[in-house]
Coordinates of C-alpha atoms in Angstrom, one line a residue:
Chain A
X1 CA -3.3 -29.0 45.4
X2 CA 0.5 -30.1 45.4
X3 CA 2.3 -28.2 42.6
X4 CA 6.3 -28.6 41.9
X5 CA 8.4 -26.1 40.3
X6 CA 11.7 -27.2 38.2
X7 CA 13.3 -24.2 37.8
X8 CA 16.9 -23.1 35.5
X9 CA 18.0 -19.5 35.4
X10 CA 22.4 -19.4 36.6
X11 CA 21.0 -15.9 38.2
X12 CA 19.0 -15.3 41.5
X13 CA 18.3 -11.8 40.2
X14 CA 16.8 -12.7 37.0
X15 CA 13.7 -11.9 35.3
X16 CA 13.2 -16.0 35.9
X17 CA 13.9 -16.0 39.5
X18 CA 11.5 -12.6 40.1
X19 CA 8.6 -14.8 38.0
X20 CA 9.7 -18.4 40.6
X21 CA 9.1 -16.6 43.7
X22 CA 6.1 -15.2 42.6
X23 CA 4.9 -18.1 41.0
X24 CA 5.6 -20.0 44.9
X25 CA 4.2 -16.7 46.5
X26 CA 0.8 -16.8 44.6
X27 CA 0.2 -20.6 44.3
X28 CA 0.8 -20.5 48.4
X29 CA -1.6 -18.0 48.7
X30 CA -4.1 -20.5 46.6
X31 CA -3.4 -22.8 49.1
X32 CA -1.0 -25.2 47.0
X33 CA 2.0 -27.0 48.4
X34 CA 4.6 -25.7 46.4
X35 CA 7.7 -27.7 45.8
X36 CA 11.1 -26.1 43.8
X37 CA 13.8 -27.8 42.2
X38 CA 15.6 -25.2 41.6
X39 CA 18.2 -27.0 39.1
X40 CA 20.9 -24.8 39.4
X41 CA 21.4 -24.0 43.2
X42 CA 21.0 -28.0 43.7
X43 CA 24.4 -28.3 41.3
X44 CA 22.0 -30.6 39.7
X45 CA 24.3 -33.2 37.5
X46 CA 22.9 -32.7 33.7
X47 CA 24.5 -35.2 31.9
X48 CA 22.9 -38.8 31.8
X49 CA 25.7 -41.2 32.3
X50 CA 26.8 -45.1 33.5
X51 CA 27.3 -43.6 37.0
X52 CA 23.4 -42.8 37.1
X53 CA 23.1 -47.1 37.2
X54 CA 24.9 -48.1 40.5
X55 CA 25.3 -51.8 40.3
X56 CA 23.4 -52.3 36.8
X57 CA 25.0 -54.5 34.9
X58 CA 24.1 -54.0 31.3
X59 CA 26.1 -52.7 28.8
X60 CA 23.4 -51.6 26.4
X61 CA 22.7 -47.5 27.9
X62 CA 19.4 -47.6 28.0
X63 CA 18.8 -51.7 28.9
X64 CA 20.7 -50.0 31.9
X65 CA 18.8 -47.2 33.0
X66 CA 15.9 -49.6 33.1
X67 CA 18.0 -51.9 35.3
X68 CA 19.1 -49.1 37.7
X69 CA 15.2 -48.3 38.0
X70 CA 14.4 -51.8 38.2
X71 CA 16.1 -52.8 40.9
X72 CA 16.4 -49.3 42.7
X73 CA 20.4 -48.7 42.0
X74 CA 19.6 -45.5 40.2
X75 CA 21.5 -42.5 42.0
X76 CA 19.4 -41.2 44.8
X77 CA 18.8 -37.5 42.9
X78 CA 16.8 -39.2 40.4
X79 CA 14.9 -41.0 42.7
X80 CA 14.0 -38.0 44.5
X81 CA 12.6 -35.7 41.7
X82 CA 10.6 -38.8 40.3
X83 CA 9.5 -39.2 44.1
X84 CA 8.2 -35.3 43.8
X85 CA 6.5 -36.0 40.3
X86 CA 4.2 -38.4 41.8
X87 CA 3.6 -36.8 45.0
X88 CA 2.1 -33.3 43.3
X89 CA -1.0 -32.6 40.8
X90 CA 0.8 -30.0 38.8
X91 CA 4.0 -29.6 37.0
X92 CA 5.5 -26.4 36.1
X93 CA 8.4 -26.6 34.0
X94 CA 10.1 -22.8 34.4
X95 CA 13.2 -21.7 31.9
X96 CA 14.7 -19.3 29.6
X97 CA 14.6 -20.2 25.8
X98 CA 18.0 -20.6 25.3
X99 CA 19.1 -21.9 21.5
X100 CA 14.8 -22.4 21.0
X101 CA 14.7 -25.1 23.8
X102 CA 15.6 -25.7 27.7
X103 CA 18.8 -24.8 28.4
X104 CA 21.3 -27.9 29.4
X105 CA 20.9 -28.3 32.9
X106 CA 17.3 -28.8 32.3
X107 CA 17.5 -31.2 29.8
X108 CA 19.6 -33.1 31.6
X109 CA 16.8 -33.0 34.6
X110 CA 14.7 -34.5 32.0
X111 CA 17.1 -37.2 30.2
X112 CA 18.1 -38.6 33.8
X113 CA 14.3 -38.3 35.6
X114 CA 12.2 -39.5 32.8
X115 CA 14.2 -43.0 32.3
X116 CA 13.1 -46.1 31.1
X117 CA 10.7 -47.5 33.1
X118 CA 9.9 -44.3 34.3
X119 CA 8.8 -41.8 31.3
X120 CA 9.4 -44.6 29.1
X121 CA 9.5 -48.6 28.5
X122 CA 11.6 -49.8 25.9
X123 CA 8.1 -52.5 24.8
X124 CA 5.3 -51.7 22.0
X125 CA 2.7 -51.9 24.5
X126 CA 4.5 -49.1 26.9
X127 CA 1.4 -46.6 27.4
X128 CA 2.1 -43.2 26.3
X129 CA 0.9 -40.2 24.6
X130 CA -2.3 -39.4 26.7
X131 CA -1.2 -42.4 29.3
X132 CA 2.0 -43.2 31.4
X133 CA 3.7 -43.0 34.7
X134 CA 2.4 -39.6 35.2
X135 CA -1.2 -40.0 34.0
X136 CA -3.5 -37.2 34.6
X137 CA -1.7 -34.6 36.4
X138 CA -1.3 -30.8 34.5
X139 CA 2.0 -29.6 33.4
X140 CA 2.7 -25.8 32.3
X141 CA 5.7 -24.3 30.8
X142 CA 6.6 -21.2 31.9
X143 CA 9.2 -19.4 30.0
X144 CA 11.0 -16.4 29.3
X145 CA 12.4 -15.4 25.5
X146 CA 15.0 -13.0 24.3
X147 CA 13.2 -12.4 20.9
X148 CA 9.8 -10.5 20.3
X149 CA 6.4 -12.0 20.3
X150 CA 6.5 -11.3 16.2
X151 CA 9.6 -13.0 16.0
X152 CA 8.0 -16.2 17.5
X153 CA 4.5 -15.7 16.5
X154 CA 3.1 -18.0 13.0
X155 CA 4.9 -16.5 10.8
X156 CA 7.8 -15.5 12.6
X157 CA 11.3 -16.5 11.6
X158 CA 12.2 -18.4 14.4
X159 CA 9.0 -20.5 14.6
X160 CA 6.0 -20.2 16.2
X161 CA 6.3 -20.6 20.2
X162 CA 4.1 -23.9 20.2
X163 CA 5.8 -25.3 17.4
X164 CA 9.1 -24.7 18.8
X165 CA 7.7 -26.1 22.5
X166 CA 5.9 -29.2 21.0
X167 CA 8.8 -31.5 21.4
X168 CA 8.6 -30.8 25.5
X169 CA 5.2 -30.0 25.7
X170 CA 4.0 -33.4 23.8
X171 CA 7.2 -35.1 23.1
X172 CA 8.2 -35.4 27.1
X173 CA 5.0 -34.0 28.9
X174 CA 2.1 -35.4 27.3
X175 CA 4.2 -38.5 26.0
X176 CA 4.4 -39.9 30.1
X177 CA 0.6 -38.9 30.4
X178 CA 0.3 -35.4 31.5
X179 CA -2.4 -32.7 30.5
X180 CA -0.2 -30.1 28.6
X181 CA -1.5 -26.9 28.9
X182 CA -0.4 -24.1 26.7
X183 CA 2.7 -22.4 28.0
X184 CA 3.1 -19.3 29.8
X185 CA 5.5 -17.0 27.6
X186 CA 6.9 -13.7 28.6
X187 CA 8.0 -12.1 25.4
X188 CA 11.2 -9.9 25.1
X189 CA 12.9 -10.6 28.4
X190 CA 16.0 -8.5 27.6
X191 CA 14.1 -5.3 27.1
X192 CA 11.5 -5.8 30.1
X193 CA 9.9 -2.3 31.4
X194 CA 8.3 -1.6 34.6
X195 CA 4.9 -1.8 33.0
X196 CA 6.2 -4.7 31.0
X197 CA 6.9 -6.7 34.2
X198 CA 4.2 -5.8 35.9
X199 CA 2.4 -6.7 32.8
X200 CA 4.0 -10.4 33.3
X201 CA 3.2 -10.8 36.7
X202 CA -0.3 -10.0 36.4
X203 CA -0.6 -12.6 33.7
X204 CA 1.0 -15.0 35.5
X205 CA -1.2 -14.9 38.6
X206 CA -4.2 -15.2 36.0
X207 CA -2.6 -18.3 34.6
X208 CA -1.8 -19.7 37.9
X209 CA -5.6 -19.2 39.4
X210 CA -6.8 -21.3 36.2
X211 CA -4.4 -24.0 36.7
X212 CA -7.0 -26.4 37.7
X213 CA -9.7 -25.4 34.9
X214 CA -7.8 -24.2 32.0
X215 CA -8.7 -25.9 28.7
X216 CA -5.6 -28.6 28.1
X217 CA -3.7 -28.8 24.4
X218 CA -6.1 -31.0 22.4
X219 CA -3.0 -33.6 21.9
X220 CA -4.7 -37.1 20.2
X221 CA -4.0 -40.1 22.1
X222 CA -2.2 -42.8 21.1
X223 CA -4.6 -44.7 22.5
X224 CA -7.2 -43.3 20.7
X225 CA -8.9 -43.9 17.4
X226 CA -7.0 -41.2 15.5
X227 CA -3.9 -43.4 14.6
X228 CA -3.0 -46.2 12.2
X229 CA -1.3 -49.5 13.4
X230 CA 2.0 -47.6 12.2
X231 CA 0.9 -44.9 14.4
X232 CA 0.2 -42.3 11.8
X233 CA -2.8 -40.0 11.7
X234 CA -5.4 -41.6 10.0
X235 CA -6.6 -39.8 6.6
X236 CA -8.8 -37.4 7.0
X237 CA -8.8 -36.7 10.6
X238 CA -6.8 -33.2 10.2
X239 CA -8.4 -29.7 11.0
X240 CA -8.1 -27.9 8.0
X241 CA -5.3 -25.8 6.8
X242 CA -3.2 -27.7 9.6
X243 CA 0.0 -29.7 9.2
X244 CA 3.4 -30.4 10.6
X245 CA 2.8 -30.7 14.7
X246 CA -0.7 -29.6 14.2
X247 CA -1.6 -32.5 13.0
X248 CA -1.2 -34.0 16.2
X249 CA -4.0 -31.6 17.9
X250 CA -7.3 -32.7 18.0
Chain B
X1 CA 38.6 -30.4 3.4
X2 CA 38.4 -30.4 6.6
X3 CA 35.5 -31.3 8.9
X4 CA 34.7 -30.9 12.4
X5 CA 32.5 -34.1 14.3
X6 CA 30.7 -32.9 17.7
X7 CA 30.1 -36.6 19.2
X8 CA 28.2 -37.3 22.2
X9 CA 27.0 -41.1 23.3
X10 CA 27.8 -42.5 26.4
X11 CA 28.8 -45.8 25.4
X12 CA 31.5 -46.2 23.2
X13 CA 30.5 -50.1 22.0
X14 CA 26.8 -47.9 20.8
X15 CA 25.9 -47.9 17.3
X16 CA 27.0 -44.0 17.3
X17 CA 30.3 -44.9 18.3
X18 CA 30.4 -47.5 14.9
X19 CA 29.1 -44.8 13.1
X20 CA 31.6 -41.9 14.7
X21 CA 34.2 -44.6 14.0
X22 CA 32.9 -45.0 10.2
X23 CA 32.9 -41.2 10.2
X24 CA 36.2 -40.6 10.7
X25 CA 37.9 -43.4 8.3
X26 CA 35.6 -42.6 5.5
X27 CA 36.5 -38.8 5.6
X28 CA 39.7 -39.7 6.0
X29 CA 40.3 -42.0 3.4
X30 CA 38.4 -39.2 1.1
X31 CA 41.4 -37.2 2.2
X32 CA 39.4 -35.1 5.1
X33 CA 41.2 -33.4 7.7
X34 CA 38.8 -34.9 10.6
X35 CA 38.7 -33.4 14.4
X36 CA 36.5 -35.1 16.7
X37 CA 34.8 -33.6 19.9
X38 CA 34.1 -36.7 21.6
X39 CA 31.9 -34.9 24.5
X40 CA 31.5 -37.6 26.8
X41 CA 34.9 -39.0 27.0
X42 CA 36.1 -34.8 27.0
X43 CA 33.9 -34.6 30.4
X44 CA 32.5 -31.4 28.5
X45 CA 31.1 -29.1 30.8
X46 CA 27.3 -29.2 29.9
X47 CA 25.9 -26.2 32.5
X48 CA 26.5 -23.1 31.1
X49 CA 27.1 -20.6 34.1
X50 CA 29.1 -17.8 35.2
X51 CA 32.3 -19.9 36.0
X52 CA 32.6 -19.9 32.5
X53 CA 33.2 -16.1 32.8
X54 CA 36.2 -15.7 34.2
X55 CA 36.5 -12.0 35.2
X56 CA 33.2 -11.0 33.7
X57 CA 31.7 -8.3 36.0
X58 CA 28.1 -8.0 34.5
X59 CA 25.2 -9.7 36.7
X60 CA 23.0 -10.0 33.4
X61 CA 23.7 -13.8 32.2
X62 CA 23.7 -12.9 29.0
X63 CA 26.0 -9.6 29.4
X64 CA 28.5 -11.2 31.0
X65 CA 28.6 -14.1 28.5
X66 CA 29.5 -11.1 26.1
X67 CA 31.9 -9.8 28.1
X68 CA 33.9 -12.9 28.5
X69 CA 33.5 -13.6 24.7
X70 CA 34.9 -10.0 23.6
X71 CA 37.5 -9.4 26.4
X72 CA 38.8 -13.1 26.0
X73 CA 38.0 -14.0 29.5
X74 CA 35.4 -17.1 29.3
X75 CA 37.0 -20.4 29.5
X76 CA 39.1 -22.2 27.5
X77 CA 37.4 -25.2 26.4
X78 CA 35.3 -22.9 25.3
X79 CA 37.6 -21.0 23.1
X80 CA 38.9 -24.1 21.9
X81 CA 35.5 -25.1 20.4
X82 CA 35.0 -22.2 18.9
X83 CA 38.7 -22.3 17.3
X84 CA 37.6 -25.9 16.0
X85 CA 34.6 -24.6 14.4
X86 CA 35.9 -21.5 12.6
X87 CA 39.2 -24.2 11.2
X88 CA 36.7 -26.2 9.3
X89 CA 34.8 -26.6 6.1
X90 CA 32.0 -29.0 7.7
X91 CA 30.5 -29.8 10.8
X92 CA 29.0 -33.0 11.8
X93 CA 26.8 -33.1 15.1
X94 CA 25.8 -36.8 15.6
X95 CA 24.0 -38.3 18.9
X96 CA 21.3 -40.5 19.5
X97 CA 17.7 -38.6 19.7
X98 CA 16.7 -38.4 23.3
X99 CA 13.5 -37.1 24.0
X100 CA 13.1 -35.5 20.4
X101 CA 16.5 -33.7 21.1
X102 CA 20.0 -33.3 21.8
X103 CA 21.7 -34.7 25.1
X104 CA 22.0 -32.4 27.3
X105 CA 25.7 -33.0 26.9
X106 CA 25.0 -31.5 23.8
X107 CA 23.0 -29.0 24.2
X108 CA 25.4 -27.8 26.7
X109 CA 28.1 -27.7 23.9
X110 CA 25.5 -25.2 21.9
X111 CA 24.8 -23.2 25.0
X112 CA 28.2 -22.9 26.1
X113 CA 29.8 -22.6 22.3
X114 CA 27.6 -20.5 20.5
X115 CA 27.9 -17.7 22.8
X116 CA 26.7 -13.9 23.0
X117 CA 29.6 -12.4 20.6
X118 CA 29.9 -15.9 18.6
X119 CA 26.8 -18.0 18.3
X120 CA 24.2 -14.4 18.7
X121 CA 24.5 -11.3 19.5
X122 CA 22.3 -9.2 21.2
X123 CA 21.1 -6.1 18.7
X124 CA 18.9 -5.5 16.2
X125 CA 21.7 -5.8 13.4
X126 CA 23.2 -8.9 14.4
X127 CA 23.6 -10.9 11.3
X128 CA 21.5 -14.3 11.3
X129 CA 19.7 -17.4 9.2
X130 CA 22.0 -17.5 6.7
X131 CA 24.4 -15.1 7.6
X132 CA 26.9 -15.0 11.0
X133 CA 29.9 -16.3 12.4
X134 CA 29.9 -19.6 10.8
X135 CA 28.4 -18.2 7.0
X136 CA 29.1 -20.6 4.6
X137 CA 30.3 -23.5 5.9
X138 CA 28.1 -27.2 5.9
X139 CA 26.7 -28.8 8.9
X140 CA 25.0 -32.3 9.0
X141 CA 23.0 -34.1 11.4
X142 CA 23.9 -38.0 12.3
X143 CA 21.3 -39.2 14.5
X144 CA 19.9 -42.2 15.9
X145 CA 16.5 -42.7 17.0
X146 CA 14.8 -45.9 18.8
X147 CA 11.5 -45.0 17.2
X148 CA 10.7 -46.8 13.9
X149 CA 10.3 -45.1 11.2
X150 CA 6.8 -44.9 10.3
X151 CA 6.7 -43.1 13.7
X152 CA 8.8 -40.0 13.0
X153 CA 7.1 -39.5 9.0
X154 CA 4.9 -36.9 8.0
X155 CA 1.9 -38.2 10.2
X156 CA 3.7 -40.0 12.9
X157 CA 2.9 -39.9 16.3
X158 CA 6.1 -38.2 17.6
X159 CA 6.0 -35.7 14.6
X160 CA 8.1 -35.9 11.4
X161 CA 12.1 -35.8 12.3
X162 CA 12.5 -33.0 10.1
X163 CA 10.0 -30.7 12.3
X164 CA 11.6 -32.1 15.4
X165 CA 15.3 -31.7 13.8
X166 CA 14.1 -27.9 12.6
X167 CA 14.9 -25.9 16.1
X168 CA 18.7 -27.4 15.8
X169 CA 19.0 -27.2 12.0
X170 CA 17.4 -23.8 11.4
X171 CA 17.7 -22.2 14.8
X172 CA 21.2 -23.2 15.6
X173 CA 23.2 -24.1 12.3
X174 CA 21.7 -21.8 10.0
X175 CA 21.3 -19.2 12.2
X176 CA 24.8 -19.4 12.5
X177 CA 25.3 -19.0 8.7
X178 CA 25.7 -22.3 8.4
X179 CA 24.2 -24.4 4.8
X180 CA 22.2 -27.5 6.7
X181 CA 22.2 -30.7 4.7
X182 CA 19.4 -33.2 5.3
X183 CA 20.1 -35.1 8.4
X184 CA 21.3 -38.3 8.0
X185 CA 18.6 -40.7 10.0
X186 CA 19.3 -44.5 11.2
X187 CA 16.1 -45.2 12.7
X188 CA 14.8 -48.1 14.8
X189 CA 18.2 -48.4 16.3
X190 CA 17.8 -50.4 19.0
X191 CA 16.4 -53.5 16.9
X192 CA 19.2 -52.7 14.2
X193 CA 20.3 -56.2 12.5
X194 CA 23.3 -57.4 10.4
X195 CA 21.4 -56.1 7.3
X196 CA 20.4 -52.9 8.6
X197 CA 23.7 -52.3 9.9
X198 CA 25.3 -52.9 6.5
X199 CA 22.5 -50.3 5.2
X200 CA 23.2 -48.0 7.3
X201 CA 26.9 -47.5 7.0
X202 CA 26.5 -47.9 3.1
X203 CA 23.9 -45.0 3.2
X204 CA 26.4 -43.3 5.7
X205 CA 29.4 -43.2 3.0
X206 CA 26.4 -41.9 0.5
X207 CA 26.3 -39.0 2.7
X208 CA 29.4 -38.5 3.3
X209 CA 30.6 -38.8 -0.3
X210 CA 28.5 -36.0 -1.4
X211 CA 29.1 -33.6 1.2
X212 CA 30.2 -31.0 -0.5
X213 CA 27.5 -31.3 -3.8
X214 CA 24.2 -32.1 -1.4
X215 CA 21.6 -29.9 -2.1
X216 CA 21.2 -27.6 1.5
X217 CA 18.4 -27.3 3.1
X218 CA 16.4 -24.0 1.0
X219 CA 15.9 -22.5 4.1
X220 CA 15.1 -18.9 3.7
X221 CA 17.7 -16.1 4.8
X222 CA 16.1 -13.3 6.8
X223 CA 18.6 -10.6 5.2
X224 CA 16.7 -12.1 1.9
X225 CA 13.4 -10.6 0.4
X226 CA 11.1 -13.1 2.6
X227 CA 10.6 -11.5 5.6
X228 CA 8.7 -8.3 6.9
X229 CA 10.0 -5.5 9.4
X230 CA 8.8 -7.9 12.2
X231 CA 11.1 -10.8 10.7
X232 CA 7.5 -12.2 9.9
X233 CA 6.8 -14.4 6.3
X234 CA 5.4 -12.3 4.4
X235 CA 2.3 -13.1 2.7
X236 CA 2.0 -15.0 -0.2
X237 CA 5.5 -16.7 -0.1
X238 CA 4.5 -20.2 1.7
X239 CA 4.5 -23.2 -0.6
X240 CA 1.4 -24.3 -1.5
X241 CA -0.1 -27.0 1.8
X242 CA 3.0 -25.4 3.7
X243 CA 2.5 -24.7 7.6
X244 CA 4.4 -24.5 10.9
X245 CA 7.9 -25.1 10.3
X246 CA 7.4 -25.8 6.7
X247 CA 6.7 -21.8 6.2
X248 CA 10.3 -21.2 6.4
X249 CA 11.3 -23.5 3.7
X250 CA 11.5 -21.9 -0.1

């Protein structure tokens, strides 16, 4: 198994960085090929600009990105980490929760990589939700929060974690075809203990020797039966008592 | 009045630039004091790392972001933000939904902006949702999207824009203090005709007329009577079919 690693933490001696080596350490171990791109030492550019396009002509933004991918002007970076998405079998998308999302840098990783014609086509017919460029490969997010678990649980007044994650997790991960499974949360970063950590670690390893098997997020297809020509959920088709992003899991 | 536009498209012939434009006279001729943050043409700095520090000692990322804030050491386009958002009465972020968020332009202005002594703090009494730095004043949304409508509504496929919008409006602006009006939506952009042009802007003044009378988002305040010890709904309170998101809504 080939798995890569995007990583964001500004610190090498972070609770982050501890959880990236061992996440490399243990998936070698398995016998993976592990990959990092570890956004911050690469200086990784984060905003999505004109200068990602080379020669492309257009003056429309995103008519350009798909020229620049077209006709292989795109800057070289983005190249590369699209060239490591379709070499591996697993993505694992590593970060602290900063503001209830990825911090900058990483977003940036994801509004330059994923570009049309890449995570996206600009056509009705594109293939997404369920299918795209990255069809059938398994992506995990693994990530590290300030607040408590209560905090973030259902009831919690920041949101439950999954809610909060749904826009990467199906909005970018599942939308260019990946199996989503459920994320990988360490809870109260600040305040770690000894047995906390430890704690952390040994849940991670557990999570990382199930990559292969663990149960995917029941995300519909688009594809599917379970939408309307508008692409809304059919009547009906809800579990009960579910709403909001829910609706969108099978 | 005066009212404070964070801006961030990389094209300045885009439909957000006509509507930044639009922005700016209407206020204007309404008699607003208007300051634009036009990110992209500022260069803003979108990775927020320990250059923006200065003589910060702490290793901790989020320590030293502290530091910096209280000892007046972290750098000076960030204090210049800051200084722009505590002049106004409003704030307007508008940018074109990318991946069912913010540019990472963007979201590097939040991370960078709303830091540990401004944006958050870091104890167990650090005032928030609906009370904090920013208490009182209005923030709206402006946003483009390329998806039709139908596709971001209650039972769309990419999930309703208000759910997607929620980690921005409720876990940035009003966890700031901030009263979050509905987010003004022009969706389908990239199809946009004469007609829906004209709509748009027309709708646009709507909004912008009434910005000081909308109705905020009823968003609940977790110094209120809504939440438990663990910052958890308590039972009981939900709207009736309420879920997700939706919970934190009175």
């Amino acid at each position: 198994m080939r798995t890569h690693i995007v990583y964001a933490h500004p610190s090498d001696t972070s609770l982050n960085a501890s959880l990236r080596d061992e996440t490399t350490r243990h998936l070698e171990s398995l016998g993976h090929t592990v990959t990092v791109s570890d956004l911050y030492a690469m200086k990784w550019k984060a905003t999505a600009d004109y200068d990602d396009f080379g020669a492309a002509q257009s003056e429309n933004f995103i008519a350009a990105a798909g020229e620049a991918y077209e006709s292989g002007s795109q800057s070289d970076d983005i190249t590369e980490e699209q060239r490591k998405l379709l070499a591996v079998d697993n993505l694992i998308l590593q970060f602290p929760l900063w503001w209830f999302s990825m911090p900058a840098i990483m977003k940036g990783w994801v509004d330059r990589v994923f570009t049309n014609g890449f995570g996206y086509g600009t056509t009705r017919t594109w293939p997404r939700y369920g299918n795209g460029m990255l069809e059938g490969k398994r992506a995990m997010i693994a990530v590290t929060t300030g607040a408590g678990q209560p905090h973030l649980s259902d009831r919690g007044v920041n949101g439950s974690i999954e809610d909060l994650l749904f826009p990467i997790n199906h909005g970018i991960l599942f939308y260019a075809g990946m199996h989503v499974l459920p994320a990988f949360v360490v809870n109260g970063a600040v305040q770690l203990d000894e047995d906390g950590y430890a704690a952390a670690i040994e849940a991670l390893r557990g999570r990382l020797d199930t990559l292969a098997e663990t149960e995917p997020i029941a995300y519909r297809k688009q594809n599917g039966r379970d939408y309307d020509e508008n692409v809304r959920l059919k009547p009906g088709l809800e579990r009960p008592g579910s709403a909001g992003f829910g609706l969108h899991i099978a």
